[in-house]
Amino acid sequence: MKTPFNWVGNKYNYIDTINDVIKNKKYNKVVDMFMGSGNIILNLDCEANEFIGNDKQRLLPLLYKSINKSSGMFDFLELRNIITKWNNFSNKQDYYDFRKYWNIKYNRNQFDREFIYETALLLKMCSNSMVRFNKQGEFNQGFRGLGNKKEFFGESMIELIVNGLNELDSSLCDREYKFTNYDMIDVKYNRDDLLILDPPYILRQDMYSQDFSVKHDDYLLDILKKKEVDFIYFNYIERDNFTHTKLYELLNSDSELRVIELSNKTKSGQGAKDVKEVREIMITNIKENN
């Protein structure tokens, strides 16, 4: 399934590749340290006693907890009523007024049933399907635009959101899921677990931040070096003439690590018009299935 809280950069298109690696594996826990939209943790084809989705950004972990607690199926009419309340999102000001209202609820941790719907709407309307927060902790992505439409949400898109929410709700009941929002260094794991490691892709010193620093990057590379626990790790090895030097040196020095090529180009920028040359890879210490 594809979560209705989808955004750019998620690994949904790589699910089959991931599952080819972990097929028939059994673990105590699967720990997704950077769960993002949740598309990986929700679609893994392996056995485990517990599936843990963690993200330092609290939006999705808390939202998924709210969905687990929500009673009754999500409903077309409920969602349509919310859209109607906001003038059917017939102009960009409707979006910015809605975004301001959403940020108030978000910063109050008011993750009620309506907020679940409202978040799905927000992520559909925001530019480039990117989840970005400013230093004040407010969602600050601009409006995607109406194009030739008189209102943003047609009946088919509303139905798609409702069906996606109900499918997600059902999936969360199928397994033992737990959602947390810790700094990745504080996430606990053991040797009999599987780690999913999809960190921010950092290739230059000036791309680090307080949320993902050199310390975090080195912590992950140390997991790769020690190979004490099964892992699947994603990153760019090259992009726009920059190389992830530490990762490159690690791969050259350790022939036991298995490297799977994922992509040699990506799109970014407004409207995804600018094509950037990249080399995106997946690294694992899990041996190939015979």
C-alpha positions as a LaTeX table, in Angstrom:
\begin{tabular}{lrrr}
\hline
Residue & $x$ (\AA) & $y$ (\AA) & $z$ (\AA) \\
\hline
Met1 & 0.00 & 0.00 & 0.00 \\
Lys2 & 1.01 & 3.62 & $-0.50$ \\
Thr3 & 0.29 & 5.77 & 2.54 \\
Pro4 & $-2.03$ & 8.74 & 1.89 \\
Phe5 & 0.62 & 10.88 & 3.65 \\
Asn6 & 3.01 & 10.59 & 0.76 \\
Trp7 & 5.79 & 12.99 & $-0.17$ \\
Val8 & 8.73 & 13.35 & $-2.47$ \\
Gly9 & 11.80 & 11.20 & $-1.72$ \\
Asn10 & 9.93 & 8.30 & $-0.17$ \\
Lys11 & 11.03 & 4.76 & $-1.04$ \\
Tyr12 & 7.69 & 3.37 & $-2.25$ \\
Asn13 & 9.10 & 2.61 & $-5.70$ \\
Tyr14 & 11.89 & 0.53 & $-4.12$ \\
Ile15 & 9.67 & $-1.70$ & $-1.96$ \\
Asp16 & 10.11 & $-4.72$ & $-4.26$ \\
Thr17 & 13.90 & $-4.29$ & $-4.19$ \\
Ile18 & 13.88 & $-4.10$ & $-0.40$ \\
Asn19 & 11.63 & $-7.15$ & $-0.07$ \\
Asp20 & 13.84 & $-9.19$ & $-2.40$ \\
Val21 & 16.63 & $-8.70$ & 0.17 \\
Ile22 & 14.65 & $-9.61$ & 3.31 \\
Lys23 & 12.42 & $-12.34$ & 1.88 \\
Asn24 & 11.93 & $-15.26$ & 4.32 \\
Lys25 & 13.86 & $-13.45$ & 7.07 \\
Lys26 & 12.71 & $-13.46$ & 10.71 \\
Tyr27 & 13.62 & $-10.78$ & 13.24 \\
Asn28 & 12.75 & $-9.80$ & 16.77 \\
Lys29 & 12.13 & $-6.18$ & 15.74 \\
Val30 & 12.28 & $-4.16$ & 12.57 \\
Val31 & 13.40 & $-0.62$ & 13.38 \\
Asp32 & 12.96 & 2.11 & 10.75 \\
Met33 & 15.04 & 4.96 & 12.20 \\
Phe34 & 13.88 & 7.55 & 9.65 \\
Met35 & 10.36 & 6.39 & 8.82 \\
Gly36 & 9.32 & 9.55 & 6.95 \\
Ser37 & 6.00 & 8.81 & 5.25 \\
Gly38 & 6.05 & 5.21 & 6.55 \\
Asn39 & 5.96 & 3.53 & 3.15 \\
Ile40 & 8.83 & 1.15 & 3.99 \\
Ile41 & 7.77 & 0.01 & 7.46 \\
Leu42 & 4.20 & $-0.62$ & 6.25 \\
Asn43 & 5.20 & $-2.80$ & 3.29 \\
Leu44 & 8.00 & $-5.06$ & 4.54 \\
Asp45 & 7.77 & $-8.72$ & 3.58 \\
Cys46 & 9.47 & $-10.30$ & 6.58 \\
Glu47 & 8.46 & $-11.67$ & 9.97 \\
Ala48 & 9.06 & $-9.78$ & 13.22 \\
Asn49 & 7.55 & $-9.54$ & 16.67 \\
Glu50 & 7.38 & $-5.76$ & 16.39 \\
Phe51 & 7.68 & $-3.12$ & 13.69 \\
Ile52 & 8.95 & 0.23 & 14.97 \\
Gly53 & 8.69 & 3.42 & 12.92 \\
Asn54 & 10.73 & 6.28 & 14.31 \\
Asp55 & 11.21 & 9.83 & 13.12 \\
Lys56 & 12.57 & 12.85 & 14.98 \\
Gln57 & 9.91 & 14.91 & 13.19 \\
Arg58 & 6.87 & 14.03 & 15.27 \\
Leu59 & 4.15 & 14.53 & 12.65 \\
Leu60 & 3.81 & 11.01 & 11.22 \\
Pro61 & 4.57 & 9.00 & 14.38 \\
Leu62 & 1.88 & 10.89 & 16.31 \\
Leu63 & $-0.51$ & 10.83 & 13.37 \\
Tyr64 & $-0.23$ & 7.06 & 13.02 \\
Lys65 & $-0.85$ & 6.68 & 16.75 \\
Ser66 & $-4.01$ & 8.79 & 16.33 \\
Ile67 & $-5.20$ & 6.61 & 13.44 \\
Asn68 & $-4.74$ & 3.52 & 15.61 \\
Lys69 & $-6.94$ & 5.12 & 18.29 \\
Ser70 & $-9.54$ & 6.47 & 15.87 \\
Ser71 & $-12.88$ & 4.66 & 15.95 \\
Gly72 & $-14.92$ & 3.85 & 12.88 \\
Met73 & $-14.05$ & 3.92 & 9.20 \\
Phe74 & $-13.00$ & 7.13 & 7.50 \\
Asp75 & $-15.85$ & 8.60 & 5.56 \\
Phe76 & $-16.27$ & 10.43 & 2.24 \\
Leu77 & $-18.85$ & 12.84 & 3.71 \\
Glu78 & $-16.67$ & 13.75 & 6.69 \\
Leu79 & $-13.83$ & 14.73 & 4.38 \\
Arg80 & $-16.12$ & 16.59 & 1.97 \\
Asn81 & $-17.52$ & 18.64 & 4.88 \\
Ile82 & $-14.01$ & 19.77 & 5.85 \\
Ile83 & $-13.25$ & 20.80 & 2.28 \\
Thr84 & $-16.53$ & 22.71 & 2.03 \\
Lys85 & $-15.72$ & 24.56 & 5.25 \\
Trp86 & $-12.60$ & 25.94 & 3.51 \\
Asn87 & $-14.40$ & 27.31 & 0.44 \\
Asn88 & $-13.55$ & 24.12 & $-1.49$ \\
Phe89 & $-9.97$ & 25.43 & $-1.69$ \\
Ser90 & $-10.98$ & 27.56 & $-4.67$ \\
Asn91 & $-8.05$ & 29.99 & $-4.41$ \\
Lys92 & $-4.57$ & 30.08 & $-2.93$ \\
Gln93 & $-5.64$ & 32.19 & 0.07 \\
Asp94 & $-7.87$ & 29.31 & 1.19 \\
Tyr95 & $-4.74$ & 27.16 & 1.37 \\
Tyr96 & $-2.71$ & 29.70 & 3.38 \\
Asp97 & $-5.57$ & 30.28 & 5.84 \\
Phe98 & $-5.91$ & 26.51 & 6.19 \\
Arg99 & $-2.16$ & 26.08 & 6.67 \\
Lys100 & $-2.18$ & 28.66 & 9.49 \\
Tyr101 & $-5.08$ & 26.83 & 11.17 \\
Trp102 & $-3.30$ & 23.48 & 10.69 \\
Asn103 & $-0.09$ & 24.81 & 12.29 \\
Ile104 & $-2.01$ & 25.96 & 15.37 \\
Lys105 & $-3.45$ & 22.46 & 15.86 \\
Tyr106 & $-0.10$ & 20.84 & 15.11 \\
Asn107 & 1.81 & 22.91 & 17.66 \\
Arg108 & $-0.87$ & 22.17 & 20.27 \\
Asn109 & $-0.52$ & 18.45 & 19.52 \\
Gln110 & $-4.23$ & 18.43 & 18.69 \\
Phe111 & $-4.10$ & 15.22 & 16.66 \\
Asp112 & $-7.83$ & 14.54 & 16.57 \\
Arg113 & $-9.82$ & 12.70 & 13.87 \\
Glu114 & $-10.27$ & 15.90 & 11.82 \\
Phe115 & $-6.53$ & 16.54 & 11.95 \\
Ile116 & $-5.94$ & 13.19 & 10.24 \\
Tyr117 & $-8.10$ & 14.31 & 7.31 \\
Glu118 & $-6.60$ & 17.80 & 7.38 \\
Thr119 & $-3.05$ & 16.51 & 7.17 \\
Ala120 & $-3.90$ & 14.38 & 4.14 \\
Leu121 & $-5.37$ & 17.50 & 2.47 \\
Leu122 & $-2.36$ & 19.65 & 3.37 \\
Leu123 & 0.15 & 17.20 & 1.89 \\
Lys124 & $-1.87$ & 16.94 & $-1.33$ \\
Met125 & $-1.95$ & 20.72 & $-1.77$ \\
Cys126 & 1.58 & 21.73 & $-0.75$ \\
Ser127 & 4.16 & 22.50 & $-3.42$ \\
Asn128 & 6.35 & 19.64 & $-4.65$ \\
Ser129 & 4.78 & 17.29 & $-2.09$ \\
Met130 & 7.52 & 18.26 & 0.35 \\
Val131 & 7.17 & 18.29 & 4.13 \\
Arg132 & 9.13 & 21.29 & 5.39 \\
Phe133 & 9.03 & 23.12 & 8.73 \\
Asn134 & 10.69 & 26.44 & 9.58 \\
Lys135 & 12.77 & 27.15 & 12.69 \\
Gln136 & 9.61 & 28.14 & 14.55 \\
Gly137 & 8.24 & 24.64 & 14.00 \\
Glu138 & 5.60 & 25.69 & 11.48 \\
Phe139 & 4.83 & 23.94 & 8.23 \\
Asn140 & 5.84 & 26.45 & 5.57 \\
Gln141 & 5.47 & 24.83 & 2.15 \\
Gly142 & 3.68 & 26.96 & $-0.44$ \\
Phe143 & 0.59 & 26.10 & $-2.47$ \\
Arg144 & 0.84 & 23.68 & $-5.38$ \\
Gly145 & $-1.69$ & 25.71 & $-7.39$ \\
Leu146 & $-5.07$ & 25.08 & $-8.99$ \\
Gly147 & $-3.95$ & 24.80 & $-12.60$ \\
Asn148 & $-7.09$ & 24.77 & $-14.73$ \\
Lys149 & $-9.33$ & 23.58 & $-11.88$ \\
Lys150 & $-11.91$ & 25.74 & $-10.09$ \\
Glu151 & $-11.31$ & 23.88 & $-6.83$ \\
Phe152 & $-8.43$ & 21.68 & $-5.77$ \\
Phe153 & $-10.23$ & 18.49 & $-4.71$ \\
Gly154 & $-12.41$ & 16.59 & $-7.12$ \\
Glu155 & $-14.56$ & 13.64 & $-6.13$ \\
Ser156 & $-12.04$ & 11.08 & $-7.33$ \\
Met157 & $-9.23$ & 12.60 & $-5.22$ \\
Ile158 & $-11.47$ & 12.70 & $-2.15$ \\
Glu159 & $-12.32$ & 9.04 & $-2.68$ \\
Leu160 & $-8.63$ & 8.23 & $-3.09$ \\
Ile161 & $-7.79$ & 9.89 & 0.25 \\
Val162 & $-10.62$ & 8.16 & 2.14 \\
Asn163 & $-9.77$ & 4.75 & 0.68 \\
Gly164 & $-6.10$ & 5.34 & 1.51 \\
Leu165 & $-6.91$ & 6.22 & 5.13 \\
Asn166 & $-9.06$ & 3.11 & 5.55 \\
Glu167 & $-6.41$ & 0.90 & 3.97 \\
Leu168 & $-3.79$ & 2.42 & 6.28 \\
Asp169 & $-6.03$ & 1.91 & 9.32 \\
Ser170 & $-6.49$ & $-1.73$ & 8.37 \\
Ser171 & $-2.76$ & $-2.27$ & 7.79 \\
Leu172 & $-1.89$ & $-0.84$ & 11.21 \\
Cys173 & $-4.06$ & $-3.55$ & 12.78 \\
Asp174 & $-2.38$ & $-6.39$ & 10.89 \\
Arg175 & 0.91 & $-6.28$ & 12.78 \\
Glu176 & 2.38 & $-5.09$ & 16.05 \\
Tyr177 & 3.40 & $-1.51$ & 15.20 \\
Lys178 & 4.96 & 1.07 & 17.47 \\
Phe179 & 5.70 & 4.68 & 16.49 \\
Thr180 & 8.24 & 6.89 & 18.22 \\
Asn181 & 9.89 & 10.27 & 17.63 \\
Tyr182 & 13.38 & 10.04 & 19.09 \\
Asp183 & 16.69 & 11.30 & 17.82 \\
Met184 & 18.06 & 8.34 & 15.85 \\
Ile185 & 21.02 & 7.94 & 18.20 \\
Asp186 & 18.58 & 7.29 & 21.06 \\
Val187 & 16.75 & 4.49 & 19.22 \\
Lys188 & 17.53 & 1.12 & 20.82 \\
Tyr189 & 18.12 & $-2.07$ & 18.86 \\
Asn190 & 19.67 & $-5.53$ & 19.30 \\
Arg191 & 21.64 & $-7.99$ & 17.18 \\
Asp192 & 18.52 & $-9.95$ & 16.22 \\
Asp193 & 16.77 & $-6.88$ & 14.76 \\
Leu194 & 16.65 & $-5.38$ & 11.27 \\
Leu195 & 17.52 & $-1.71$ & 10.83 \\
Ile196 & 16.08 & 0.38 & 8.01 \\
Leu197 & 18.32 & 3.41 & 7.56 \\
Asp198 & 17.07 & 6.11 & 5.18 \\
Pro199 & 18.75 & 9.28 & 6.48 \\
Pro200 & 18.89 & 12.72 & 4.86 \\
Tyr201 & 21.22 & 12.50 & 1.88 \\
Ile202 & 24.28 & 14.55 & 2.83 \\
Leu203 & 27.14 & 15.08 & 0.38 \\
Arg204 & 28.59 & 18.42 & 1.52 \\
Gln205 & 29.55 & 19.84 & 4.89 \\
Asp206 & 27.14 & 22.77 & 4.51 \\
Met207 & 24.18 & 20.37 & 4.17 \\
Tyr208 & 24.37 & 19.19 & 7.78 \\
Ser209 & 21.95 & 20.58 & 10.34 \\
Gln210 & 21.28 & 20.30 & 14.04 \\
Asp211 & 18.80 & 17.49 & 13.36 \\
Phe212 & 21.28 & 15.55 & 11.23 \\
Ser213 & 24.90 & 16.37 & 11.97 \\
Val214 & 28.31 & 14.81 & 11.27 \\
Lys215 & 27.81 & 12.89 & 14.52 \\
His216 & 24.65 & 11.25 & 13.15 \\
Asp217 & 26.28 & 10.47 & 9.82 \\
Asp218 & 29.29 & 8.86 & 11.49 \\
Tyr219 & 27.01 & 6.88 & 13.82 \\
Leu220 & 25.29 & 5.29 & 10.81 \\
Leu221 & 28.55 & 4.58 & 9.01 \\
Asp222 & 29.79 & 2.84 & 12.15 \\
Ile223 & 26.76 & 0.51 & 11.97 \\
Leu224 & 27.76 & $-0.30$ & 8.39 \\
Lys225 & 31.36 & $-0.93$ & 9.40 \\
Lys226 & 30.63 & $-3.21$ & 12.36 \\
Lys227 & 27.88 & $-5.26$ & 10.66 \\
Glu228 & 26.63 & $-6.45$ & 14.07 \\
Val229 & 22.97 & $-6.22$ & 13.02 \\
Asp230 & 21.17 & $-6.69$ & 9.70 \\
Phe231 & 20.60 & $-3.36$ & 7.97 \\
Ile232 & 19.38 & $-1.75$ & 4.77 \\
Tyr233 & 20.86 & 1.69 & 4.18 \\
Phe234 & 20.10 & 4.29 & 1.49 \\
Asn235 & 22.09 & 7.28 & 0.26 \\
Tyr236 & 23.57 & 9.08 & $-2.68$ \\
Ile237 & 27.13 & 8.07 & $-3.38$ \\
Glu238 & 27.38 & 10.85 & $-5.99$ \\
Arg239 & 25.31 & 13.87 & $-6.98$ \\
Asp240 & 26.14 & 16.94 & $-9.08$ \\
Asn241 & 29.89 & 16.22 & $-9.03$ \\
Phe242 & 29.93 & 15.74 & $-5.25$ \\
Thr243 & 30.87 & 12.38 & $-3.69$ \\
His244 & 29.99 & 11.01 & $-0.26$ \\
Thr245 & 33.67 & 10.52 & 0.50 \\
Lys246 & 33.37 & 8.57 & 3.76 \\
Leu247 & 30.83 & 6.20 & 2.27 \\
Tyr248 & 32.90 & 5.77 & $-0.89$ \\
Glu249 & 35.99 & 4.88 & 1.14 \\
Leu250 & 34.02 & 2.44 & 3.29 \\
Leu251 & 32.68 & 0.58 & 0.27 \\
Asn252 & 36.16 & 0.37 & $-1.27$ \\
Ser253 & 37.56 & $-1.13$ & 1.92 \\
Asp254 & 34.79 & $-3.63$ & 2.69 \\
Ser255 & 33.92 & $-6.17$ & 0.02 \\
Glu256 & 31.35 & $-7.88$ & 2.27 \\
Leu257 & 28.88 & $-5.02$ & 1.91 \\
Arg258 & 26.34 & $-5.59$ & $-0.81$ \\
Val259 & 25.60 & $-2.55$ & $-3.00$ \\
Ile260 & 22.41 & $-2.33$ & $-5.06$ \\
Glu261 & 22.11 & 0.46 & $-7.62$ \\
Leu262 & 18.76 & 2.23 & $-7.35$ \\
Ser263 & 18.92 & 5.25 & $-9.64$ \\
Asn264 & 21.33 & 7.26 & $-11.71$ \\
Lys265 & 19.16 & 10.35 & $-12.05$ \\
Thr266 & 16.52 & 12.25 & $-10.14$ \\
Lys267 & 14.25 & 15.25 & $-10.62$ \\
Ser268 & 14.01 & 18.27 & $-8.36$ \\
Gly269 & 12.96 & 21.87 & $-8.40$ \\
Gln270 & 9.60 & 23.54 & $-8.98$ \\
Gly271 & 7.54 & 21.32 & $-11.24$ \\
Ala272 & 10.38 & 18.75 & $-11.29$ \\
Lys273 & 11.76 & 20.36 & $-14.43$ \\
Asp274 & 15.43 & 20.24 & $-13.50$ \\
Val275 & 17.04 & 16.83 & $-13.99$ \\
Lys276 & 20.02 & 16.22 & $-11.72$ \\
Glu277 & 22.55 & 13.47 & $-12.36$ \\
Val278 & 22.92 & 11.26 & $-9.28$ \\
Arg279 & 23.93 & 7.79 & $-8.20$ \\
Glu280 & 21.59 & 6.50 & $-5.52$ \\
Ile281 & 22.40 & 3.20 & $-3.84$ \\
Met282 & 21.09 & 0.75 & $-1.28$ \\
Ile283 & 23.65 & $-1.00$ & 0.96 \\
Thr284 & 23.06 & $-4.10$ & 3.04 \\
Asn285 & 24.98 & $-6.79$ & 4.88 \\
Ile286 & 22.23 & $-9.33$ & 4.24 \\
Lys287 & 23.44 & $-12.10$ & 1.97 \\
Glu288 & 21.70 & $-12.66$ & $-1.34$ \\
Asn289 & 18.92 & $-15.27$ & $-1.32$ \\
Asn290 & 19.78 & $-18.40$ & $-3.29$ \\
\hline
\end{tabular}
